[in-house]
JSON list of C-alpha atoms in Angstrom, two decimals:
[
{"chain": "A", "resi": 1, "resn": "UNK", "atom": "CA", "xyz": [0.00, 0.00, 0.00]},
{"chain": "A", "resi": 2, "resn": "UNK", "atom": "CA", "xyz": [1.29, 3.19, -0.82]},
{"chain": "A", "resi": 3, "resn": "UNK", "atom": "CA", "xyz": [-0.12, 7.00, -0.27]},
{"chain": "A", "resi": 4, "resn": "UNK", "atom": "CA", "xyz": [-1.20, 8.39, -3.66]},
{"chain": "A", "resi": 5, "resn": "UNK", "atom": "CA", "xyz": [-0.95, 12.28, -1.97]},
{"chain": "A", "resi": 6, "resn": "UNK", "atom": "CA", "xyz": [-1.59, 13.98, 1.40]},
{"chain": "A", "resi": 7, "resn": "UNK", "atom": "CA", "xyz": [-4.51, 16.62, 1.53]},
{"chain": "A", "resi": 8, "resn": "UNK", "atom": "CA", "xyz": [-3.95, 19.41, 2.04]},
{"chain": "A", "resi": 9, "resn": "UNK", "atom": "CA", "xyz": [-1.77, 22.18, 3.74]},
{"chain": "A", "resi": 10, "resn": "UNK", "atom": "CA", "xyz": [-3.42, 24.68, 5.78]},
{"chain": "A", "resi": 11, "resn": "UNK", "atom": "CA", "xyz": [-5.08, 27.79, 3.86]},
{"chain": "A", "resi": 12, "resn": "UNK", "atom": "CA", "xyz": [-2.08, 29.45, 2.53]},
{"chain": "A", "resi": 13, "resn": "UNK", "atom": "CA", "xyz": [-3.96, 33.06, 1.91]},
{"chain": "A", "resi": 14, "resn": "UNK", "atom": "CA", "xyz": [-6.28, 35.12, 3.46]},
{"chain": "A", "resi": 15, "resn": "UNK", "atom": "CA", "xyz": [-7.60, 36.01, 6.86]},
{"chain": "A", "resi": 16, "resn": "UNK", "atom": "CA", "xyz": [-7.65, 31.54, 7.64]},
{"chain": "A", "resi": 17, "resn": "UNK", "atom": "CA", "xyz": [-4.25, 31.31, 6.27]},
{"chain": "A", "resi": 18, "resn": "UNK", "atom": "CA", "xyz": [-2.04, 28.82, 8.35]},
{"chain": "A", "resi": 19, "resn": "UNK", "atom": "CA", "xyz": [1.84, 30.14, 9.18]},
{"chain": "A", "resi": 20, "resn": "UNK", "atom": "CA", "xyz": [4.72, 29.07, 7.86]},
{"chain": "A", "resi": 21, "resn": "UNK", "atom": "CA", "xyz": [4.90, 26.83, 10.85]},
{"chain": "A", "resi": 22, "resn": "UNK", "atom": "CA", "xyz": [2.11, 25.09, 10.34]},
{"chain": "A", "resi": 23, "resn": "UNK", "atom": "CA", "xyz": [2.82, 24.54, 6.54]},
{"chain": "A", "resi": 24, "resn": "UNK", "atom": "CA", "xyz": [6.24, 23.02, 6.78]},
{"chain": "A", "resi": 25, "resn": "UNK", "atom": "CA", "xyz": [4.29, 20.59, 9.28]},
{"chain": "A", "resi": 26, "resn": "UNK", "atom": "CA", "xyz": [2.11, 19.27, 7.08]},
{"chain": "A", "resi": 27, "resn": "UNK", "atom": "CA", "xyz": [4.87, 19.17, 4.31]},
{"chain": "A", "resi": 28, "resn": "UNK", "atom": "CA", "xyz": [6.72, 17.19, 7.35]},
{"chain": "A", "resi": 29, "resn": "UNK", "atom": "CA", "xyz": [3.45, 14.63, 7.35]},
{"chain": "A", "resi": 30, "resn": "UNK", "atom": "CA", "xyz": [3.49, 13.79, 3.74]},
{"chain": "A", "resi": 31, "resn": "UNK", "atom": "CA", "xyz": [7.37, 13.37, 4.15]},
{"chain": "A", "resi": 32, "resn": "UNK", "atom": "CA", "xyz": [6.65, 10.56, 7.18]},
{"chain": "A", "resi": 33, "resn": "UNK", "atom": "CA", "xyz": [3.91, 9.23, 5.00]},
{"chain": "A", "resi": 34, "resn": "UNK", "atom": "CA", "xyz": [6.48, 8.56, 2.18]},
{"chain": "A", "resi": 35, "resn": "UNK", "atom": "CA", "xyz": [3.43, 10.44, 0.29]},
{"chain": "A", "resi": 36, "resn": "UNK", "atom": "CA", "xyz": [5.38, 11.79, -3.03]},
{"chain": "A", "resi": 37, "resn": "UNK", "atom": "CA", "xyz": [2.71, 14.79, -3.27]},
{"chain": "A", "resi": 38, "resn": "UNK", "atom": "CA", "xyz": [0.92, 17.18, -0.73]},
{"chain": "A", "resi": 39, "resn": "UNK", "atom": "CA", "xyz": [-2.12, 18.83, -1.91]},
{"chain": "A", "resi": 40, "resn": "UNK", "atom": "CA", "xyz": [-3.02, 22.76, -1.74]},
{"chain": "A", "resi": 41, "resn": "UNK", "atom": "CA", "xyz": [-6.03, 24.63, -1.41]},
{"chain": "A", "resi": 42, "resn": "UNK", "atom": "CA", "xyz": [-5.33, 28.20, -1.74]},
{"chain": "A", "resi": 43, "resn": "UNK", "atom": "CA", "xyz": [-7.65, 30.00, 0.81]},
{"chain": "A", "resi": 44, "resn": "UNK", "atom": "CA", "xyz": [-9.66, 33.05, 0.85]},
{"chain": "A", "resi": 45, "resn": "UNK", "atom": "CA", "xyz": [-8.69, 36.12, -0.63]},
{"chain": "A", "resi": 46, "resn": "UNK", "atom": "CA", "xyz": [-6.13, 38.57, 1.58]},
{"chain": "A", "resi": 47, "resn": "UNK", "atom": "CA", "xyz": [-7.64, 41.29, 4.16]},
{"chain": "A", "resi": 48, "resn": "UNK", "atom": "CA", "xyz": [-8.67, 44.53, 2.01]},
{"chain": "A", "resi": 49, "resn": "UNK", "atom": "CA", "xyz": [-7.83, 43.29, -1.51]},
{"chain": "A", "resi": 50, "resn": "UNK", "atom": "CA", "xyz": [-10.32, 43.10, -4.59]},
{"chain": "A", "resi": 51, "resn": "UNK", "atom": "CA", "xyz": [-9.95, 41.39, -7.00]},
{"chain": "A", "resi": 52, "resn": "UNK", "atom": "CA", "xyz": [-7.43, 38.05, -7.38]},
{"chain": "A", "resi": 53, "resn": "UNK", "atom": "CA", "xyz": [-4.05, 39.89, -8.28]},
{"chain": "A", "resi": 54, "resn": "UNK", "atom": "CA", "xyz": [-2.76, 40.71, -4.61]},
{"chain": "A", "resi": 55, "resn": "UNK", "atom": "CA", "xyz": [-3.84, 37.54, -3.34]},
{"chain": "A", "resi": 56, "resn": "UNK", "atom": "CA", "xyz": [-2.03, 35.75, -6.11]},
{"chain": "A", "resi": 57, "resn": "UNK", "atom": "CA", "xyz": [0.89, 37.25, -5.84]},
{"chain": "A", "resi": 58, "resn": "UNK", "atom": "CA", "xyz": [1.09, 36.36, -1.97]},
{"chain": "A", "resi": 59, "resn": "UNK", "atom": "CA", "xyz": [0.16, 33.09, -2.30]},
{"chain": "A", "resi": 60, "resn": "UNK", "atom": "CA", "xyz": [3.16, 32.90, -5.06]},
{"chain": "A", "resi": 61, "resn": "UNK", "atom": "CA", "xyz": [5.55, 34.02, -2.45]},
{"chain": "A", "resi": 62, "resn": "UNK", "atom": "CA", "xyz": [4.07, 31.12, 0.38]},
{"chain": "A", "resi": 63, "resn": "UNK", "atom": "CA", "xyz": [4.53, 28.93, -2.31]},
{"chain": "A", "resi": 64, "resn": "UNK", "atom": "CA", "xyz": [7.46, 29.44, -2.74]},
{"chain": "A", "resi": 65, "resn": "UNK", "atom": "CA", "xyz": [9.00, 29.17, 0.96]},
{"chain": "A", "resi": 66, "resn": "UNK", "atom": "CA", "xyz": [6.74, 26.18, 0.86]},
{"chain": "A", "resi": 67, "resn": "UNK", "atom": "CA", "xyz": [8.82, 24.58, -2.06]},
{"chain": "A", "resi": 68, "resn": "UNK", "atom": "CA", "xyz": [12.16, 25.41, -0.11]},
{"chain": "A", "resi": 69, "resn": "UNK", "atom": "CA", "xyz": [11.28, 23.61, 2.38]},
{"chain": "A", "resi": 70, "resn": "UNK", "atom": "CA", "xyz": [9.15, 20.70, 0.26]},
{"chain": "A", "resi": 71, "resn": "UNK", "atom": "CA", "xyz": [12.31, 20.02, -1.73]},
{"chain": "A", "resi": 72, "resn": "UNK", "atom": "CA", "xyz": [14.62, 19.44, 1.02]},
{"chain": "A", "resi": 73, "resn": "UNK", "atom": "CA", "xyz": [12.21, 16.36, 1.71]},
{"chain": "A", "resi": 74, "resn": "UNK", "atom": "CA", "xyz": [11.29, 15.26, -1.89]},
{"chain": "A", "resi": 75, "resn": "UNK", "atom": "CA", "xyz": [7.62, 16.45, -1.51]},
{"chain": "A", "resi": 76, "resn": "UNK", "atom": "CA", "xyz": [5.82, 18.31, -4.56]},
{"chain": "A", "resi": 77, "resn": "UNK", "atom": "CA", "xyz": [3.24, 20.76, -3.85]},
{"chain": "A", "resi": 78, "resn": "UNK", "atom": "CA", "xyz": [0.39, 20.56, -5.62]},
{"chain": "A", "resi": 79, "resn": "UNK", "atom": "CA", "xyz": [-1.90, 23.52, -6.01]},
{"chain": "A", "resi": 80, "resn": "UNK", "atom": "CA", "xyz": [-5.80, 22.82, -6.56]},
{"chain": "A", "resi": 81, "resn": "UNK", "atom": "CA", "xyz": [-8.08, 25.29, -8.06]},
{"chain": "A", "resi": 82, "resn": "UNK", "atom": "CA", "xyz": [-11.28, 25.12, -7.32]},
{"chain": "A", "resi": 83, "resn": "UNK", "atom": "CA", "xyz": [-14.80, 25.45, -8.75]},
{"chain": "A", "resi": 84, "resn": "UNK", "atom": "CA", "xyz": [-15.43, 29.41, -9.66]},
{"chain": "A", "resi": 85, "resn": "UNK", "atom": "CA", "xyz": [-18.27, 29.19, -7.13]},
{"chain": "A", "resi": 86, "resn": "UNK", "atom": "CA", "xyz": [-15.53, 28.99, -4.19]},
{"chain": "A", "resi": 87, "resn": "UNK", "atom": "CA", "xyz": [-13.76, 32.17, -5.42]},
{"chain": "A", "resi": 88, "resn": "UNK", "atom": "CA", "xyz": [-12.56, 34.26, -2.65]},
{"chain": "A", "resi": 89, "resn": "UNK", "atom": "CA", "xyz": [-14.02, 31.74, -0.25]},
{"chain": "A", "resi": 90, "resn": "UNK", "atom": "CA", "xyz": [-12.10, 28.81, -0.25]},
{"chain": "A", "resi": 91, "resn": "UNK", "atom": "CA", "xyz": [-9.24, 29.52, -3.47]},
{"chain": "A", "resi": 92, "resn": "UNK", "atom": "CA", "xyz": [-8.09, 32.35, -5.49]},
{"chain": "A", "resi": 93, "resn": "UNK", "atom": "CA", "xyz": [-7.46, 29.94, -8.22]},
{"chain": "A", "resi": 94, "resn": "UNK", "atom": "CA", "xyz": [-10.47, 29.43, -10.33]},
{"chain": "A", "resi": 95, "resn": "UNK", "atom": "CA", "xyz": [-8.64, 27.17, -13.52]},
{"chain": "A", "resi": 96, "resn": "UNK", "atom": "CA", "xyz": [-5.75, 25.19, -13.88]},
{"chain": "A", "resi": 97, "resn": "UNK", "atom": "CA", "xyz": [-3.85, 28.13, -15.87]},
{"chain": "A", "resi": 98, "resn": "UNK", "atom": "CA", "xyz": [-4.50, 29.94, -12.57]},
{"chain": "A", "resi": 99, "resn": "UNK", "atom": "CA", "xyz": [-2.33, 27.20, -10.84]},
{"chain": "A", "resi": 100, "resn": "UNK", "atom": "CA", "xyz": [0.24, 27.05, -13.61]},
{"chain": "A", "resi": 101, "resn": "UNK", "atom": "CA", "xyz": [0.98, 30.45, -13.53]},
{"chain": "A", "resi": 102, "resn": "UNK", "atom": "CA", "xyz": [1.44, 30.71, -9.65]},
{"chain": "A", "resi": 103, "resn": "UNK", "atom": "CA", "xyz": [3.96, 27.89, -10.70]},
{"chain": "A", "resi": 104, "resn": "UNK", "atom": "CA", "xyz": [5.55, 29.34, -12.79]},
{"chain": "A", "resi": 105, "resn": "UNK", "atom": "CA", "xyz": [5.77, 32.68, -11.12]},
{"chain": "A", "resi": 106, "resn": "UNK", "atom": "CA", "xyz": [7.52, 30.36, -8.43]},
{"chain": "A", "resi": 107, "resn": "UNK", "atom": "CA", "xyz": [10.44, 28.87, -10.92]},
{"chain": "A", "resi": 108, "resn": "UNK", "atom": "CA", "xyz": [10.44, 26.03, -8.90]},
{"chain": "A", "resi": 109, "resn": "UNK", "atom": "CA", "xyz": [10.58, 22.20, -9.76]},
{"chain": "A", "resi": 110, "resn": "UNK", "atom": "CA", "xyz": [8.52, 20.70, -7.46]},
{"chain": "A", "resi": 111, "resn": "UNK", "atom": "CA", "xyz": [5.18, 22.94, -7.35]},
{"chain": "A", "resi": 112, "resn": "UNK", "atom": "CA", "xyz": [2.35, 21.77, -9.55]},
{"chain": "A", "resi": 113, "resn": "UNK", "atom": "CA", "xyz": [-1.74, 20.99, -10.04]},
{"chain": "A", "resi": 114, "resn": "UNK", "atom": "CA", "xyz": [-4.13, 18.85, -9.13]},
{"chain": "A", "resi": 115, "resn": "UNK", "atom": "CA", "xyz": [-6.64, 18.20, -11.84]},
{"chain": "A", "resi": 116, "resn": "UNK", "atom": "CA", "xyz": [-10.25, 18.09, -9.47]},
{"chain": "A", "resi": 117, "resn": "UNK", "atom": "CA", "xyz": [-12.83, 16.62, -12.51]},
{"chain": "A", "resi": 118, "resn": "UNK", "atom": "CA", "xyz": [-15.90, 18.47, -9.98]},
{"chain": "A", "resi": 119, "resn": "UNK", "atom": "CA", "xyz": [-13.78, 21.52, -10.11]},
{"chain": "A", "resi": 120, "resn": "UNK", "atom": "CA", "xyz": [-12.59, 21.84, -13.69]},
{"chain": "A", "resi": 121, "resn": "UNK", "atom": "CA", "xyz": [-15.30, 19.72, -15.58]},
{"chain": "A", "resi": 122, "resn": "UNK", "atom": "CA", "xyz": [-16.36, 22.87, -17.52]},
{"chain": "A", "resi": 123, "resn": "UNK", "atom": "CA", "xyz": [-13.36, 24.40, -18.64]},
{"chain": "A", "resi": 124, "resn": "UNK", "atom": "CA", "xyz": [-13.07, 24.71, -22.06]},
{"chain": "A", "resi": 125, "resn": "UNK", "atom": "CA", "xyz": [-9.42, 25.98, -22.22]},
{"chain": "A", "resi": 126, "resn": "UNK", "atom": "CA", "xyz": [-8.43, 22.84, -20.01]},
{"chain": "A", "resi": 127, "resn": "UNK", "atom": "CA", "xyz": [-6.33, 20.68, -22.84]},
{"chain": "A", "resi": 128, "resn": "UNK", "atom": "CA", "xyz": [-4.51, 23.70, -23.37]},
{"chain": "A", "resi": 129, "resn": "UNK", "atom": "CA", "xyz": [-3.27, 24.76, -20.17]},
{"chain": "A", "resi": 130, "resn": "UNK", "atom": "CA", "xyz": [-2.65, 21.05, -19.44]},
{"chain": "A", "resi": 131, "resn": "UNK", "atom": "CA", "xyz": [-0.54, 20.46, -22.53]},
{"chain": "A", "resi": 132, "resn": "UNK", "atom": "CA", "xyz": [1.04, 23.31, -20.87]},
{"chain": "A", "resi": 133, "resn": "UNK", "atom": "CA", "xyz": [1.36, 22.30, -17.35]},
{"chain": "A", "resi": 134, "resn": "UNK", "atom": "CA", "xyz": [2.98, 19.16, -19.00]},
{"chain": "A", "resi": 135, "resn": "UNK", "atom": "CA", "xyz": [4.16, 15.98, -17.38]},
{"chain": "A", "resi": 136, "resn": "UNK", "atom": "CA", "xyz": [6.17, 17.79, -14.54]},
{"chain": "A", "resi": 137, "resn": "UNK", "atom": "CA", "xyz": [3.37, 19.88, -13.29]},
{"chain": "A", "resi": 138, "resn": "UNK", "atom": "CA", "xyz": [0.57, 17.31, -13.29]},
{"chain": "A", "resi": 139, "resn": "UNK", "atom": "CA", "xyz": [0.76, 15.89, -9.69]},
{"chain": "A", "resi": 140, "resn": "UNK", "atom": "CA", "xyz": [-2.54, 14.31, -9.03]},
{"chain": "A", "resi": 141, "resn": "UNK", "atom": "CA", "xyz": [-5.90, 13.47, -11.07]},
{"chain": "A", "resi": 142, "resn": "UNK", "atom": "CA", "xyz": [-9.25, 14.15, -8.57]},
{"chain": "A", "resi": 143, "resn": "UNK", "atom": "CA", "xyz": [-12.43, 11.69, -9.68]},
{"chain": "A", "resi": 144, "resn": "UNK", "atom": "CA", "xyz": [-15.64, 12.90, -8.66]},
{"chain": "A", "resi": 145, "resn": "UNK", "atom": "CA", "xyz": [-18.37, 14.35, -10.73]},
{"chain": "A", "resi": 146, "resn": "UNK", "atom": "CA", "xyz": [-20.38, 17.60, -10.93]},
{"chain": "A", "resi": 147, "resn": "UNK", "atom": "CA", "xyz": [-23.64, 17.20, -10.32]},
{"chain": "A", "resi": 148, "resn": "UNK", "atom": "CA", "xyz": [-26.32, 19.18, -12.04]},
{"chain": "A", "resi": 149, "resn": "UNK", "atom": "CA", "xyz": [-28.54, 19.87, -9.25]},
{"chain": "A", "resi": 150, "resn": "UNK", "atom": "CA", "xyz": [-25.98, 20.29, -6.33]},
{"chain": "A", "resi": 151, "resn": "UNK", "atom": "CA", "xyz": [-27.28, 20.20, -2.95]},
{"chain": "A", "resi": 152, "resn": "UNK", "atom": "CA", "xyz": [-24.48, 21.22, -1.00]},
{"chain": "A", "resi": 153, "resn": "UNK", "atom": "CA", "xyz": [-21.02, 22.58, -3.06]},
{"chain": "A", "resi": 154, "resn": "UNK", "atom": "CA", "xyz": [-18.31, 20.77, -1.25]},
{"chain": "A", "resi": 155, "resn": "UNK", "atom": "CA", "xyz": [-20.42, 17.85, 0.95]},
{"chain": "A", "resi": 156, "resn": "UNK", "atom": "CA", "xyz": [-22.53, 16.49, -2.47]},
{"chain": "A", "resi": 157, "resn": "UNK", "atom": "CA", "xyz": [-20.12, 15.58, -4.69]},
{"chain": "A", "resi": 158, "resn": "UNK", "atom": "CA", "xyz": [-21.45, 12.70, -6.98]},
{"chain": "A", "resi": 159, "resn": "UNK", "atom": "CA", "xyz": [-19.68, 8.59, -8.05]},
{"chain": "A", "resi": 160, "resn": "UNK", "atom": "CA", "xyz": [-18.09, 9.23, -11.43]},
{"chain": "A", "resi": 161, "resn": "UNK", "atom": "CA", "xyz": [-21.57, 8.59, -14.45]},
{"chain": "A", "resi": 162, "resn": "UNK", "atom": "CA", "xyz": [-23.73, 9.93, -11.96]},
{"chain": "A", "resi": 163, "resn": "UNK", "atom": "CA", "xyz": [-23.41, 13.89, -13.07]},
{"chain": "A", "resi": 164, "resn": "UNK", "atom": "CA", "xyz": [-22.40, 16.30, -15.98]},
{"chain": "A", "resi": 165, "resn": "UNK", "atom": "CA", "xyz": [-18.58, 15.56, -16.24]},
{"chain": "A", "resi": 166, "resn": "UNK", "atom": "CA", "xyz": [-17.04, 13.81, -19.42]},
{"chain": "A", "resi": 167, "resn": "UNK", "atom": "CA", "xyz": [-14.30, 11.82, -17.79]},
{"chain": "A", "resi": 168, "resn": "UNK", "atom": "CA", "xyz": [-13.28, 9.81, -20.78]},
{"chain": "A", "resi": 169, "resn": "UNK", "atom": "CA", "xyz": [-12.70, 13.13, -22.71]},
{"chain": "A", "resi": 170, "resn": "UNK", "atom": "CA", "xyz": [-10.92, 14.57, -19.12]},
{"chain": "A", "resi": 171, "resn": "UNK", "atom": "CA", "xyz": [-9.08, 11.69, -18.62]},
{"chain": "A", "resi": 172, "resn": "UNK", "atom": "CA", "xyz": [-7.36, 11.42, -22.28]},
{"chain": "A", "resi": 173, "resn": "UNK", "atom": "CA", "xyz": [-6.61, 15.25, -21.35]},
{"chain": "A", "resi": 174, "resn": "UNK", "atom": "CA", "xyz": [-4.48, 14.55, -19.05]},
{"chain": "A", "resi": 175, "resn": "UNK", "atom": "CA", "xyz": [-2.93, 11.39, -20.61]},
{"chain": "A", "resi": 176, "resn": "UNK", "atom": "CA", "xyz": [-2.32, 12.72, -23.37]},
{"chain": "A", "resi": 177, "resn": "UNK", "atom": "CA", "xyz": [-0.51, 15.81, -21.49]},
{"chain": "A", "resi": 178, "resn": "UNK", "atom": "CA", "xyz": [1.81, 13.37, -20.21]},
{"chain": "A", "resi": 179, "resn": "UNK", "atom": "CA", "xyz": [0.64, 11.88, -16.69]},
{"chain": "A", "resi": 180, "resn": "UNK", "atom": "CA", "xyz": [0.93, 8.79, -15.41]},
{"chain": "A", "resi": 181, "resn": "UNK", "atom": "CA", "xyz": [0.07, 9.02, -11.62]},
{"chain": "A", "resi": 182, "resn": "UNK", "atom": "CA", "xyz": [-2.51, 7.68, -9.69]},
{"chain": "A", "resi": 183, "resn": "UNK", "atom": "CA", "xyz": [-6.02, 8.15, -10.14]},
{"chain": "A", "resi": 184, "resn": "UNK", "atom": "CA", "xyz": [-7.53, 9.56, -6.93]},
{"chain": "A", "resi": 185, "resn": "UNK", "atom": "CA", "xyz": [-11.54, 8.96, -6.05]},
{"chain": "A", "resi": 186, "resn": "UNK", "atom": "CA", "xyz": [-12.33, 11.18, -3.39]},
{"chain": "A", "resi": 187, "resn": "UNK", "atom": "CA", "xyz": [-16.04, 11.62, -2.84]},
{"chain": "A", "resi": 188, "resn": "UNK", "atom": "CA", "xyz": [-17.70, 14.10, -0.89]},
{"chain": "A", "resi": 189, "resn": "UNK", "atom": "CA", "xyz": [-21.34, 12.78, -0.04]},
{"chain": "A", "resi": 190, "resn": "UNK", "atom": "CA", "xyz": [-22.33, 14.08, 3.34]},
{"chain": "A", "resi": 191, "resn": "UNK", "atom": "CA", "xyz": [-26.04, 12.43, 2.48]},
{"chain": "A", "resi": 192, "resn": "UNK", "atom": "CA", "xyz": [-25.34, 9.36, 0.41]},
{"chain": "A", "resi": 193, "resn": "UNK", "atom": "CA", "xyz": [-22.25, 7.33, -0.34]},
{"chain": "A", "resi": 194, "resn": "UNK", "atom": "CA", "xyz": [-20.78, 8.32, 2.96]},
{"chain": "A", "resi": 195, "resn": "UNK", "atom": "CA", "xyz": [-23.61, 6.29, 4.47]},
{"chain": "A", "resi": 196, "resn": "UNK", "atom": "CA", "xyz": [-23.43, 3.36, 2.17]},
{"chain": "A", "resi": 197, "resn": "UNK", "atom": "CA", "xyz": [-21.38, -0.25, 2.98]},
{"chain": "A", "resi": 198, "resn": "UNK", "atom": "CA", "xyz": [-17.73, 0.41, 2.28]},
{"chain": "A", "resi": 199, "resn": "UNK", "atom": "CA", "xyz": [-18.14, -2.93, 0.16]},
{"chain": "A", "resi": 200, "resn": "UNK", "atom": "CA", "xyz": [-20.57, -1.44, -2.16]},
{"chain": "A", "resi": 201, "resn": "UNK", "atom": "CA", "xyz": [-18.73, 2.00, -2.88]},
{"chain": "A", "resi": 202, "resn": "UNK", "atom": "CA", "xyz": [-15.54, 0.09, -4.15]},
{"chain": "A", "resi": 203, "resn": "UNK", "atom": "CA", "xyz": [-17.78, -2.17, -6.10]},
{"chain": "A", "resi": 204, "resn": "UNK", "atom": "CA", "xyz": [-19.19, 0.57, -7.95]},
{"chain": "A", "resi": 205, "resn": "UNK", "atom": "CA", "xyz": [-15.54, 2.59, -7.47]},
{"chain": "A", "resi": 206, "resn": "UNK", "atom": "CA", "xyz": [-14.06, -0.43, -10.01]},
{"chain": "A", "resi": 207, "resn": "UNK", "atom": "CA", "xyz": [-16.61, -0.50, -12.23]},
{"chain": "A", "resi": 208, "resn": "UNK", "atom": "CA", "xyz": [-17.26, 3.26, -13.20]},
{"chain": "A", "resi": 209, "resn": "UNK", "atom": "CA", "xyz": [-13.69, 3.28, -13.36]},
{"chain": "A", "resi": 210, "resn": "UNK", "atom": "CA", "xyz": [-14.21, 0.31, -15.94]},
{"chain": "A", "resi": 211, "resn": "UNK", "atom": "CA", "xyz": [-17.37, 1.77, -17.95]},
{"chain": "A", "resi": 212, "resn": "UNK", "atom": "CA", "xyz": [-17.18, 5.54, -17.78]},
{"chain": "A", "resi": 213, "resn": "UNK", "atom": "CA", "xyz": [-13.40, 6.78, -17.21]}
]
């Protein structure tokens, strides 16, 4: 058994934003759980800023004391964007080109993205910033789908066939943009598969993964 990724690091912007301190412990975590990758989610925007910019260019410079300190321990950072409807809640990084850039505002090698199918189902400029994120900077491939009539936005995420998403189309995006890494299922059902036998969620885990990925 191995761990695919740990997630995540605390907030790394805005008012919830966890110190360096507390980062470099949960970098310290994935580096005890011989977990290759630790997964970001941004945080709300910074105190008194509007807009995206200032809060981007922070989180560009926690980044990149976060990579210090990741590469001394052989742990890659990968930064999640989010869903638009979590902007300046929970992430100031709405697409994956959002994440790329931060990376490559960092100039780092070990910063990259994680590629969340309920949070980037819809973007129509994803091949492209894939193809540029390239092998290097895709760390980890989310499975969960979008679905249409959401009851809750983080806590009713639904099994992979069961919303809007196209994962055979996603997942050849991200194939074909060079990654070969694990393929994460991480389901947020507050009111259904959380409350179904384990047994019967990785029954139906193996065979979406079979019929519709």
């Amino acid at each position: 058994m191995a761990v695919a990724d740990l997630c995540r690091t605390p907030f790394l912007v805005g008012p919830g934003a966890g110190s360096d301190d507390e980062v470099r412990a949960s970098i310290d975590m994935a580096a005890g759980l011989e977990a290759r990758v630790l997964t970001g989610v941004t945080g709300c925007t910074e105190p008194g800023s509007k807009g995206l910019r200032d809060s981007r260019m922070r989180l560009a410079e926690k980044v990149a004391t976060a990579a210090e300190n990741a590469g001394t321990m052989d742990v890659h950072l990968a930064l999640e964007p989010l869903n638009p409807m979590f902007g300046g809640n929970r992430t100031v990084l709405l697409t994956c080109l959002d994440a790329i850039h931060v990376c490559e505002a960092v100039n780092a090698p070990n910063p990259g993205i994680a590629v969340d199918v309920c949070c980037v189902w819809w973007d129509g400029l994803l091949d492209i910033s894939l193809a540029r994120a390239g092998r290097e900077r895709i760390l980890g491939f989310h499975m969960c789908d979008w679905l249409a009539n959401t009851r809750h936005m983080l806590l009713d995420r639904g099994m992979m066939g069961d919303g809007v998403a196209d994962f055979k189309a996603l997942r050849k995006s991200v194939e074909d943009a060079g990654y070969s890494g694990y393929y994460e299922v991480d389901i947020f059902s507050a009111n259904d598969w959380w409350h179904r036998d384990h047994d019967e969620v990785l029954d139906v885990v193996v065979r979406r993964f079979r019929t519709v990925c």
